[in-house]
Each structure stands twice: as structure tokens, then as C-alpha cells.
């Protein structure tokens, strides 16, 4: 087989950039494919060639295997890397690449097909001696009685799961037999929409397990090895947000047992390339097979930091037909690595995805910190794709050092314009339970995300940030003056009342009054005098001294918002108009969209009776379904949307008259 000379990356965002980075280091030319929504994305600019896929949704673009193969042939590519998600575990796409004479960077299509069905994967693993949990298919032919009998065999609690797909999608926990029928119906709908296959199955649910996976590598010459474990127990909506290695729950003996089980699984299916075998881990070291991910994992940088190996490079070598090099056959690990997934989402609002323009994206370049991002200053976060902005990874000699380093990098990041889960991640990394290594998949149930995701900066820090924002704005306006430029902005020879500015922040409204006079700066915040001195002021930074302590704030104004990054955390302040227009009263009972998205279903009509918690409509945003629920009992007076309609955040979905 000739060497790979030009590779098309059939993906987007950070994984496309990640693959291209290794290609540049190996002298391989790259081709990007991009949707209309991604036309200005960094990965497109970094590719040697790029081909437009008309449309914005995944179905119109990154899921069109035929269009991607045609783009590869048109640009002279000889190989395709699928990344993760989209078509990465689509056996038909892998076959189409092979039939077109393209090298598919992944396992053989038949292996993907085998593992693409979780039901078939469970059967094969059981035959190979890999432990699996009790579970059976919930076939469409089963009526209520058949489902009840199935649940009796599997046992409660049970998890309804999609047979196709992955990434933590389509899971419904059933603790009460009465909820089974609705859970199965809902899971079938979401699975059909997400993966084109509505097959679901029931599996025994393990209470408070750990989620531990083994990185697998295999070549076409008979070698199959594992590169140790990664723990991914801290999850939201069954999707990982914190990953690390080594696991605090895995000792040398257990590592060997789980590694051997993963190698057995790989050999049983004839695996070739980089893949991951996922397990649930019980308290006593008992472990059960979950699935095989026949692709590169999102969290692969954890293993790369720990071993010093480039997994993308190894994928490309194996795809070229080369044997695994000795450093991969005899891997070593050093220190501890932790990765977090930085999402554009609001942890205080049940992880609602957020959209908008990312006006500033900068993570401090600290030794031992790696950032794999799909965005840069000015990137637009849309409703069409997963809301992950970047992965931030820290590698240090010890776990405690890695956690502290990663928390510091996140806390010091400049993230302006879009709400993120940054503060949640910082609090997790600093949480006593996490630092003690006592984590499991229920971590965010014991420690509610609404509290962990609250702003790091408290109300006092926000008030001080408001003062810094006022002074920076004055400096900016002063620099634009044509006369008296040597005087401080706002200076008065004959002092009068304080100049007032009002901001809206996470902790409410703050009214800042200030005046420059002969006796210096006078400041009041929310009616209380603040004894502060402005040590240094310019449009981008303000140093305030309060009670002998100096506080440095960086200020960046974008989209009408003052972003203030200070020692206590990041603050976003919206300046309110001095003479606000009269607000239009909202009709009581209005139910609003929690985020931008597409209306999938409308479950009510005018005149219907609803109870608290009744589903009024279902939206789809960033690959997830979100239900709009009635807050009180009443009658539906108005419905303002219809299926297929795009809605903005805050749009009125329906009006329910209470009573």
C-alpha cells in the first residue's frame, strides 16, 4: 500500500483541527468539508483544500456519505479520517470509502457493523467470556404485557438504551414498571431521529458505578494491545464532561484484568486501529462490558498526555498497513492527566445549550496545559451541532497537581459572548469529593449542577467589577476626546452629584455612582460608599485598591456587554439605558423557549387542559430534545408554534391560563 499523501477529514470543529495537526507533522496534505454554518470556522482555514457541503444541518452535510466520498475523489485525496460522531461508526460509509479506492482510517466495515448494534456486541462479548449485564431487546412487536415480562426478566432498575449510535444519547432510566412503556416509546423516537434506527433494549441498571474505559490499539499484523484506562464517571445526561487517567479506583491487578478483557474483546471481533472498550465498574472491582467505540474517542488526549503517544499518528500508520511501533507495543505512562469538556451551555438551567458569537476565547498558556479547540475569537456557536467549544487537558506528576493546574487554567480563561460551563468545571476540580477520588456516575446528583455552575464571582466581586467597568469606559471615552485630554474623564472643578451608571449582572442590578474631584475618586455602589482608589486605569484594565488590597480587572466590551475578568472570577455586566423605554407587560402564563432550536412536536392545542409538568412542546437543539413544560394547572389559551419551526430563546411557545 502506498503512503497516505492527502487525507480528507470527514468532520468539523476541534477534532478536524486535531487530525490536521498530526497530518502537517507527517507531511500529509489535508482536505476539509464544511457546511454553510461552518464556512468561517478555523478548521476550514487550516486545511490545504476545502469543499462546501450545501446546507447547515448535519443531515444536509456531515451525514451525507456520498457527497463526502465525491469530495475526496474530486480533491485527489487517497484517505478519509472520520473523527468521532457523524459517520465515524457508520459501516456503510466505511464500505463506500473502500469501494471508491479510499483508505478509511478506522477498523474494517464489518467490525463497525458488528459493534454498531449494541445488542450484537453484547452477544459477542458474552460468547468471548467478557462479562455483560442482563439485558434484552425491546422489540416493536411487544405490547404492554410483553414489555412488563421483559422488565421482569431484566430486573429493576433498568435502562432503556438505543442499540445503534453512542455518545451517551438515548437513555431512559426506569425505576417503576408503570413508566416503562412511555420510556421505550420516547427512546425509540429519539433513536430513530438521531441514528436512523429505532431499535432499543433494556439493560440492568447499576447504582452509582464508575465508568472506566480501556484504550485499545491493534494493527493488521496480529498485534492487539491496551494503553491503560481512562475514568469518565462525571457525566451530565450520560455524556462525559471530566475524564482522567489513571483511575483512582483501579489498582495494578484490576488494570491487568480489565486490560485483558479489552484485548479479548478486540481480538474476538478482529479489531484493527484505535478503539475503546467501555466498562461499568462496581465497588468490589466487578466490571461489565458496555460497548466498543470503533473510533477515536473525544477524550483521547488523556492517554496521549499520559503515554507520550500520538494516537492519530498511530491510526494513520495502521491504516497505511504498518505494524504498531515498539513504543505502542510496550507503552509507558507517566504522571496524571485530566481533561474537561468546555461547553456552550448553562449549568444553572439544566445544561441548556447556548448560542451566539464567542467574542473572545483565550486559555492561559500554562506549562502542562493542552487546549484542543474548534473555536477562536469571533466564532459563532449555532444550534446545528454539539455545543462543545474545546477540550482542556492538564498533565502533571500527581493527580492533585493536575486538578489544581487545570482549575487555574479554566478560571483564568477569557470566554466572552457565550455562556459556558467553565465555572461548573472549576468547582468540580476543586471539590473535596473529586480531590479524594470518590467519584461515580451520580456525582452531579449528589452535587447539583445548578449550585456548582453558579458564577465563581460572588455579589461583592460583581459590585467591584462594576466599578472597574465604569472607570474603563471613562478611559475609553476620554481617549476619544479632542479637548482637555490631560484631565481624568468625568473630572469636575465644581463637584456636584455623582454620575450614575446601572448594570445588570448575575447577582442582580448594580448602580454605580462616581465622581472625580480635587479630593480624588468618590464611589458609591448600590447606595453604599466604597473606599476605593484607582491605582491604574485604561480602557482594557483597571487596578482598584480596597482596604490596602489591590485587585486587577481586565475589561473587554462586546455585544453591549462589559466582560470583566478579575481575581474572583469572570463577570458579565449589561449596561442599562439611563432612560429605559417602558416595558410591555408579558401575558400571564406565557411559556417561553429555554434556548434557540427547532420545534419537534406540539403536544397541546388551544382549549386543552394541562397539569403542572405536562409537556406542551418538545424542542431540538444541538442534538438533544428539550421539553417545554406547563408550570401550573390550567387551560391552553394560545399556541404560537408548529412542528418544524425555528424559534429563538425566549420566544413564546404557548400561553396557559391558570385555574
XYZ file of C-alpha atoms in Angstrom:
659
model
C 0.000 0.000 0.000
C 1.358 3.420 -0.929
C 1.742 6.048 1.774
C -1.156 8.371 2.523
C -0.474 11.647 0.737
C -3.738 13.592 1.058
C -6.338 12.988 3.740
C -9.923 14.249 3.850
C -11.275 14.827 7.364
C -14.973 13.958 7.335
C -15.724 16.029 10.406
C -15.653 19.535 11.861
C -14.538 21.584 14.859
C -11.791 20.589 17.232
C -11.389 17.001 16.016
C -10.873 18.184 12.440
C -8.157 20.576 13.648
C -6.641 17.822 15.804
C -6.334 15.378 12.895
C -4.946 18.081 10.608
C -2.275 18.963 13.160
C -0.812 15.455 13.051
C -1.128 15.359 9.265
C 1.001 18.516 8.992
C 3.624 16.927 11.241
C 3.658 13.840 8.996
C 3.749 15.793 5.723
C 0.238 14.728 4.693
C -1.908 17.274 2.835
C -5.441 17.817 4.186
C -8.949 18.393 2.829
C -11.845 19.792 4.837
C -15.542 19.517 4.115
C -17.744 22.211 5.592
C -21.357 23.254 5.932
C -22.644 26.755 5.305
C -22.767 27.313 9.069
C -19.057 26.401 9.287
C -17.820 28.402 6.293
C -15.770 30.721 8.515
C -14.644 28.086 11.032
C -10.937 27.681 11.917
C -10.703 24.089 10.673
C -11.708 25.185 7.170
C -8.975 27.817 7.027
C -6.356 25.363 8.291
C -6.968 22.744 5.590
C -4.979 22.762 2.355
C -8.211 22.315 0.379
C -11.853 22.653 1.407
C -15.132 21.577 -0.178
C -18.521 23.103 0.633
C -21.416 20.824 1.519
C -24.520 22.978 0.898
C -26.792 23.333 3.921
C -26.319 23.773 7.648
C -27.854 20.786 9.418
C -25.874 17.607 9.959
C -28.312 15.656 7.783
C -27.683 18.026 4.869
C -23.907 18.000 5.261
C -21.703 15.895 7.535
C -24.006 12.858 7.360
C -24.026 12.741 3.527
C -21.537 9.966 2.936
C -21.857 10.049 -0.840
C -21.120 13.774 -1.020
C -18.076 13.339 1.218
C -16.673 10.485 -0.880
C -17.217 12.577 -4.016
C -15.364 15.484 -2.379
C -12.435 13.193 -1.572
C -12.195 11.963 -5.151
C -12.584 15.458 -6.598
C -9.694 16.792 -4.499
C -7.375 13.849 -5.080
C -7.495 12.582 -1.503
C -6.452 8.987 -1.005
C -7.691 8.529 2.579
C -10.562 9.621 4.844
C -10.447 10.160 8.613
C -13.959 10.212 10.133
C -13.084 11.756 13.523
C -15.809 10.953 16.043
C -19.563 11.329 15.798
C -21.312 11.829 12.441
C -20.215 8.959 10.130
C -17.315 7.674 12.244
C -19.139 4.458 13.201
C -21.162 4.065 10.012
C -20.261 0.791 8.319
C -21.889 1.879 5.059
C -19.658 4.928 4.884
C -16.546 2.841 5.567
C -17.555 0.470 2.752
C -18.258 3.362 0.384
C -14.769 4.712 1.022
C -13.187 1.331 0.337
C -15.244 0.827 -2.830
C -14.064 4.224 -4.080
C -10.422 3.235 -3.523
C -10.047 5.430 -0.436
C -8.280 4.290 2.728
C -10.698 4.527 5.658
C -8.809 5.436 8.832
C -10.622 3.084 11.174
C -11.492 -0.575 11.618
C -12.940 -2.713 8.809
C -16.553 -2.013 7.869
C -17.644 -5.468 9.081
C -16.249 -4.757 12.550
C -18.035 -1.411 12.675
C -21.271 -3.142 11.683
C -20.835 -5.771 14.407
C -20.278 -3.165 17.120
C -22.828 -0.739 15.656
C -25.511 -2.888 17.219
C -25.102 -2.880 20.989
C -27.286 -5.959 21.109
C -24.978 -7.887 18.782
C -21.946 -6.553 20.645
C -23.346 -7.844 23.941
C -23.884 -11.287 22.433
C -20.361 -11.487 21.009
C -18.765 -10.321 24.242
C -20.693 -12.869 26.280
C -19.508 -15.622 23.921
C -15.915 -14.417 24.290
C -16.129 -14.526 28.078
C -16.277 -10.760 28.646
C -18.760 -10.013 31.483
C -22.046 -8.335 30.450
C -25.109 -7.123 32.363
C -28.537 -8.794 31.990
C -30.393 -7.249 29.036
C -32.724 -7.935 26.100
C -34.149 -6.192 23.056
C -37.435 -4.338 23.473
C -38.876 -5.335 20.104
C -41.591 -3.251 18.465
C -43.884 -6.284 18.482
C -44.034 -6.218 22.291
C -47.238 -4.839 23.769
C -47.588 -3.567 27.335
C -47.736 -7.109 28.714
C -44.677 -8.157 26.691
C -42.700 -5.177 27.924
C -43.695 -5.959 31.501
C -42.471 -9.554 31.077
C -39.208 -8.292 29.611
C -38.697 -5.974 32.564
C -39.362 -8.867 34.922
C -36.508 -10.838 33.321
C -34.039 -7.916 33.254
C -34.973 -6.553 36.671
C -35.443 -3.114 38.167
C -33.996 -0.580 37.925
C -33.406 -0.805 34.177
C -32.028 1.436 31.481
C -33.664 1.778 28.064
C -30.862 2.208 25.517
C -30.545 2.587 21.762
C -28.922 -0.347 20.005
C -27.365 1.978 17.413
C -25.393 5.158 17.999
C -23.481 6.248 21.053
C -22.128 9.333 22.764
C -24.460 8.924 25.736
C -27.526 9.535 23.586
C -30.934 7.923 24.059
C -31.038 6.589 27.612
C -34.110 6.389 29.828
C -33.879 5.219 33.436
C -36.873 3.149 34.574
C -37.389 2.637 38.304
C -41.128 1.986 38.139
C -42.720 -0.579 35.827
C -45.532 1.880 35.106
C -43.053 4.213 33.378
C -41.603 1.570 31.046
C -43.967 1.883 28.089
C -43.552 5.671 27.806
C -39.774 5.411 28.243
C -39.477 2.837 25.459
C -41.652 4.890 23.092
C -39.641 8.053 23.764
C -36.317 6.255 23.331
C -37.450 4.700 20.038
C -38.395 8.122 18.647
C -35.116 9.747 19.642
C -33.039 6.782 18.414
C -34.784 6.815 15.028
C -34.226 10.565 14.690
C -30.607 10.504 15.878
C -29.318 7.267 14.327
C -31.894 6.204 11.755
C -32.574 3.060 13.796
C -35.275 2.936 16.458
C -34.163 -0.397 17.972
C -33.857 -0.190 21.763
C -33.119 -2.669 24.532
C -33.352 -2.952 28.295
C -30.278 -3.432 30.442
C -29.972 -3.860 34.196
C -29.068 -0.525 35.769
C -26.119 -0.467 38.178
C -26.466 2.035 41.008
C -23.592 4.525 41.383
C -20.963 2.714 39.276
C -17.794 4.161 37.866
C -17.394 4.486 34.119
C -13.963 3.174 33.135
C -12.785 2.561 29.585
C -9.713 0.928 28.091
C -7.887 2.389 25.090
C -7.262 -0.325 22.518
C -4.757 -0.432 19.636
C -4.489 -3.170 17.024
C -2.671 -3.486 13.709
C -3.165 -5.712 10.694
C -0.269 -7.947 11.686
C -1.844 -9.638 14.720
C -0.824 -7.226 17.479
C -3.503 -6.042 19.917
C -2.560 -4.007 22.987
C -4.197 -1.700 25.505
C -2.948 1.719 26.571
C -4.356 1.649 30.112
C -7.626 3.049 31.401
C -9.490 6.348 31.484
C -12.130 7.140 34.070
C -15.118 9.099 32.753
C -17.538 8.890 35.674
C -18.517 12.553 35.974
C -21.246 12.954 33.384
C -24.274 15.047 32.579
C -27.150 13.467 30.660
C -24.998 10.321 30.344
C -22.359 12.345 28.477
C -18.850 12.696 29.868
C -17.543 16.090 30.961
C -14.465 15.102 33.018
C -12.041 12.322 32.053
C -8.795 11.253 33.687
C -6.097 8.632 33.863
C -5.128 6.703 35.850
C -8.364 5.965 37.700
C -8.227 6.204 41.488
C -10.375 3.042 41.640
C -8.068 0.879 39.518
C -5.000 -0.774 41.009
C -2.387 -2.774 39.145
C -4.223 -6.103 39.410
C -7.570 -4.678 38.263
C -5.846 -2.783 35.456
C -4.441 -6.052 34.155
C -7.830 -7.791 34.352
C -9.721 -5.014 32.608
C -6.968 -4.570 30.043
C -7.007 -8.309 29.299
C -10.808 -8.220 28.897
C -10.493 -5.329 26.433
C -7.823 -7.148 24.411
C -10.020 -10.270 24.392
C -12.900 -8.164 23.105
C -10.747 -6.651 20.357
C -9.420 -9.993 19.198
C -12.891 -11.559 19.273
C -14.128 -9.104 16.637
C -10.908 -8.808 14.598
C -10.343 -5.199 15.564
C -7.820 -3.039 13.686
C -6.943 0.560 14.542
C -7.639 2.689 17.618
C -10.777 1.900 19.605
C -12.144 1.924 23.120
C -13.783 -0.771 25.214
C -16.080 0.754 27.829
C -16.959 -0.851 31.156
C -19.049 -0.156 34.229
C -17.002 -0.704 37.384
C -18.610 -1.776 40.652
C -17.350 -1.109 44.151
C -15.693 -4.502 44.517
C -13.784 -4.415 41.242
C -16.517 -6.263 39.356
C -16.834 -4.861 35.840
C -19.295 -5.253 32.971
C -18.973 -4.582 29.257
C -20.836 -1.544 27.936
C -19.754 -1.097 24.315
C -16.868 -0.843 21.871
C -16.355 2.580 20.325
C -14.921 1.821 16.880
C -13.250 5.219 16.517
C -11.051 7.749 18.215
C -12.606 8.981 21.468
C -13.185 12.607 22.421
C -11.004 12.004 25.489
C -8.031 10.502 23.642
C -5.718 13.397 24.704
C -5.729 11.997 28.258
C -3.996 8.853 27.019
C -1.684 10.856 24.752
C -0.509 13.031 27.655
C -0.002 10.013 29.895
C 1.901 7.844 27.381
C 3.505 10.422 25.081
C 1.967 8.637 22.081
C 0.140 10.379 19.212
C -2.966 8.250 18.658
C -3.849 9.930 15.363
C -0.358 9.179 14.046
C -0.753 5.545 15.114
C -4.153 5.406 13.388
C -2.599 6.648 10.170
C 0.320 4.202 10.381
C -2.043 1.243 10.915
C -4.333 2.430 8.094
C -1.262 2.521 5.856
C -0.673 -1.137 6.713
C 2.308 -0.693 9.015
C 2.762 -2.666 12.251
C 2.470 -0.884 15.572
C 5.830 0.587 16.625
C 7.593 -0.749 19.712
C 6.669 2.290 21.826
C 2.994 1.410 21.307
C 3.518 -2.317 21.926
C 5.285 -1.568 25.229
C 3.551 1.602 26.408
C 4.677 3.524 29.446
C 2.688 6.001 31.466
C 3.864 8.945 33.469
C 2.037 11.238 35.896
C -1.654 12.029 35.821
C -3.809 13.646 33.139
C -7.273 15.208 33.443
C -9.471 16.523 30.628
C -12.616 18.623 30.810
C -15.070 19.407 28.050
C -15.838 23.101 27.774
C -19.400 23.510 26.503
C -21.532 26.472 25.460
C -24.280 25.646 27.920
C -25.893 26.971 31.095
C -25.384 24.576 34.010
C -27.753 26.643 36.161
C -30.581 25.985 33.672
C -30.291 22.208 33.374
C -27.419 22.452 30.878
C -29.471 24.334 28.313
C -27.283 24.817 25.208
C -26.350 28.416 24.428
C -25.729 30.091 21.101
C -24.172 33.332 19.950
C -20.865 34.868 18.966
C -17.799 33.957 21.002
C -16.188 37.384 21.066
C -13.111 36.211 22.955
C -11.644 32.755 23.523
C -8.283 32.506 25.282
C -6.970 29.921 27.752
C -3.703 30.756 29.575
C -0.681 29.018 28.044
C 0.464 27.281 31.246
C 3.123 24.533 31.196
C 1.373 21.162 31.192
C -1.909 22.511 29.792
C -3.166 21.483 26.355
C -6.144 23.024 24.561
C -7.891 21.260 21.679
C -10.430 23.792 20.435
C -12.742 24.197 17.496
C -13.239 27.923 18.024
C -11.422 31.232 18.164
C -12.313 34.886 18.671
C -15.394 35.657 16.581
C -16.594 32.053 16.170
C -20.366 31.617 16.028
C -21.965 28.882 18.132
C -25.096 27.728 16.291
C -27.965 25.387 17.102
C -26.934 22.868 14.455
C -24.140 20.956 16.206
C -22.881 19.755 19.556
C -22.149 22.753 21.853
C -18.607 21.666 22.805
C -16.163 24.545 22.332
C -12.937 22.881 23.394
C -11.215 20.244 25.470
C -8.747 21.494 28.079
C -6.250 18.963 29.427
C -3.685 19.185 32.218
C -0.805 16.762 32.750
C 1.220 16.838 35.968
C 3.240 14.470 38.187
C 0.305 13.909 40.584
C -3.475 13.965 40.405
C -3.770 16.844 42.845
C -1.315 18.919 40.834
C -3.138 18.170 37.588
C -6.503 19.159 39.105
C -5.122 22.424 40.514
C -3.381 23.281 37.243
C -6.477 22.603 35.159
C -8.729 24.591 37.508
C -6.336 27.549 37.342
C -6.242 27.447 33.533
C -10.037 27.406 33.315
C -10.528 30.120 35.925
C -8.073 32.321 34.053
C -9.625 31.744 30.629
C -11.209 34.655 28.773
C -14.562 33.393 27.494
C -16.733 36.267 26.321
C -20.038 36.324 24.487
C -21.496 32.868 25.167
C -22.487 31.251 28.453
C -20.248 28.252 29.207
C -19.929 25.515 31.825
C -16.485 26.840 32.881
C -17.467 27.697 36.477
C -19.048 24.247 36.928
C -15.836 22.578 35.767
C -13.673 24.682 38.088
C -15.849 23.806 41.080
C -15.758 20.095 40.189
C -11.969 20.120 40.000
C -11.773 21.859 43.397
C -14.493 19.762 45.046
C -13.374 17.688 48.081
C -15.171 14.614 46.742
C -13.359 14.848 43.414
C -9.992 15.543 45.024
C -10.495 12.477 47.239
C -11.083 10.362 44.129
C -14.568 9.383 45.370
C -16.448 9.971 42.133
C -19.054 7.912 40.321
C -21.750 8.474 37.716
C -24.043 10.040 40.352
C -21.654 12.859 41.257
C -23.889 15.561 39.753
C -26.931 14.118 41.504
C -25.289 14.474 44.908
C -23.821 17.840 43.951
C -26.453 19.719 41.921
C -25.124 21.403 38.816
C -27.237 24.492 39.463
C -25.107 25.191 42.552
C -21.761 24.060 41.137
C -22.421 26.037 37.954
C -23.217 29.316 39.701
C -20.783 32.177 38.959
C -17.443 31.916 40.759
C -17.558 35.676 41.388
C -19.936 36.492 44.266
C -22.074 39.629 44.604
C -19.282 41.634 46.269
C -16.858 40.762 43.468
C -19.511 41.667 40.906
C -20.008 45.093 42.505
C -16.263 45.757 42.380
C -16.219 44.610 38.747
C -18.978 47.140 38.015
C -16.755 49.936 39.353
C -13.899 48.727 37.155
C -16.243 48.657 34.141
C -17.281 52.285 34.760
C -13.700 53.512 35.047
C -12.577 51.577 31.959
C -15.478 53.045 29.981
C -14.447 56.537 31.101
C -10.898 55.892 29.995
C -12.152 54.697 26.637
C -14.336 57.767 26.176
C -11.552 60.043 27.397
C -9.176 58.695 24.794
C -11.715 59.656 22.142
C -11.978 63.285 23.352
C -10.429 66.020 21.270
C -10.073 68.570 24.113
C -8.893 68.520 27.778
C -7.368 65.099 27.247
C -4.990 65.520 30.209
C -7.873 65.662 32.718
C -9.389 62.480 34.136
C -12.609 61.552 32.403
C -15.550 62.751 34.468
C -13.471 65.298 36.409
C -15.408 68.286 37.783
C -13.953 71.585 39.029
C -17.157 72.265 40.979
C -18.289 68.909 42.385
C -21.988 68.144 42.197
C -23.963 64.893 42.239
C -22.353 61.562 41.378
C -22.521 60.328 37.799
C -24.723 57.213 37.779
C -24.394 54.000 35.740
C -26.553 50.898 36.192
C -25.565 47.364 35.239
C -27.385 44.040 35.160
C -25.269 41.105 36.323
C -25.672 37.541 37.533
C -26.366 38.799 41.057
C -28.860 41.473 40.048
C -28.677 45.170 39.286
C -25.840 47.379 40.494
C -25.992 51.164 40.468
C -22.545 52.759 40.436
C -22.200 56.439 41.307
C -18.797 58.078 40.909
C -17.095 61.442 40.641
C -13.543 62.680 40.079
C -12.790 65.813 42.069
C -9.969 67.666 43.747
C -10.048 65.181 46.618
C -9.766 62.171 44.296
C -12.242 59.478 43.308
C -15.514 59.036 45.164
C -17.530 55.859 44.535
C -20.874 54.534 45.713
C -22.215 51.107 44.760
C -25.871 50.324 45.390
C -26.083 53.341 47.682
C -23.120 52.405 49.886
C -19.831 54.270 49.744
C -16.880 52.204 48.578
C -13.498 53.368 49.814
C -11.510 52.513 46.721
C -8.576 54.092 44.951
C -7.925 53.731 41.244
C -4.262 52.721 41.083
C -4.173 52.237 37.309
C -6.868 52.797 34.703
C -7.059 52.297 30.975
C -9.670 51.039 28.548
C -8.581 47.415 28.925
C -7.516 47.098 32.566
C -8.279 48.704 35.910
C -6.450 48.201 39.224
C -8.510 49.125 42.287
C -7.153 49.283 45.828
C -9.696 48.426 48.549
C -8.639 48.254 52.215
C -4.998 48.063 51.193
C -5.511 45.187 48.744
C -5.104 45.700 45.015
C -7.492 43.977 42.602
C -6.662 43.852 38.886
C -9.522 43.621 36.391
C -9.360 43.149 32.638
C -12.249 44.653 30.700
C -13.472 43.782 27.239
C -16.689 45.245 25.821
C -18.521 43.333 23.107
C -22.105 42.924 22.056
C -23.157 45.630 24.505
C -21.785 43.659 27.461
C -18.856 44.610 29.722
C -16.834 41.435 30.337
C -14.734 41.888 33.462
C -12.187 39.216 34.398
C -10.936 39.696 37.941
C -9.231 37.726 40.711
C -12.560 36.307 41.959
C -13.784 35.154 38.551
C -15.420 36.355 35.357
C -18.304 38.832 35.400
C -20.593 39.841 32.536
C -22.375 43.180 33.023
C -25.014 44.582 30.718
C -25.208 48.358 30.928
C -28.794 49.505 31.235
C -30.003 52.621 29.403
C -30.221 55.738 31.544
C -33.767 56.409 30.331
C -35.283 52.972 29.647
C -38.323 52.629 27.441
C -41.490 51.414 29.075
C -41.618 47.617 29.103
C -44.514 45.775 27.506
C -46.247 43.623 30.091
C -45.992 39.900 29.435
C -49.210 37.945 29.336
C -49.501 35.740 32.458
C -48.945 32.048 31.784
C -46.576 32.563 28.819
C -44.281 29.575 28.294
C -41.037 30.533 26.586
C -38.378 28.582 24.698
C -35.413 27.981 27.037
C -32.964 28.086 24.100
C -32.956 28.517 20.315
C -33.995 25.376 18.478
C -36.409 23.538 16.207
C -39.913 22.602 17.313
C -40.149 18.808 17.046
C -43.628 18.305 18.469
C -46.512 20.327 19.860
C -48.390 18.225 22.387
C -51.335 20.548 23.107
C -53.977 22.614 21.336
C -55.969 25.647 22.458
C -58.626 24.555 24.924
C -56.662 21.541 26.247
C -56.364 21.064 29.995
C -52.813 20.693 31.373
C -51.375 19.833 34.775
C -48.075 21.003 36.325
C -45.264 19.275 34.424
C -47.375 18.456 31.363
C -45.348 18.504 28.131
C -46.530 21.401 25.996
C -43.922 21.132 23.222
C -40.576 19.490 22.509
C -37.640 21.391 21.011
C -34.463 20.017 19.473
C -31.261 21.983 19.977
C -27.688 20.774 19.478
C -28.713 17.130 19.029
C -30.769 16.996 22.239
C -34.503 17.040 22.935
C -35.806 19.628 25.425
C -39.366 19.573 26.760
C -41.275 22.798 27.467
C -43.449 22.026 30.497
C -46.529 23.652 31.984
C -45.693 25.301 35.279
C -49.194 25.165 36.700
C -52.569 23.576 36.089
C -54.791 25.402 33.645
C -56.197 25.655 30.154
C -54.166 26.257 26.995
C -55.248 29.645 25.655
C -52.788 30.065 22.778
C -50.209 28.012 20.843
C -47.685 30.114 18.925
C -45.531 27.460 17.196
C -45.839 24.465 14.903
C -43.577 21.440 14.242
C -40.528 22.227 12.118
C -40.462 25.893 13.066
C -37.219 27.539 14.227
C -37.582 29.558 17.443
C -35.270 31.921 19.302
C -34.503 31.727 23.007
C -37.319 33.415 24.908
C -39.893 33.030 22.144
C -43.408 32.395 23.479
C -44.362 28.794 22.789
C -47.833 28.818 24.333
C -49.969 30.584 26.914
C -51.626 28.648 29.741
C -54.348 30.360 31.751
C -54.138 29.065 35.311
C -57.153 27.763 37.105
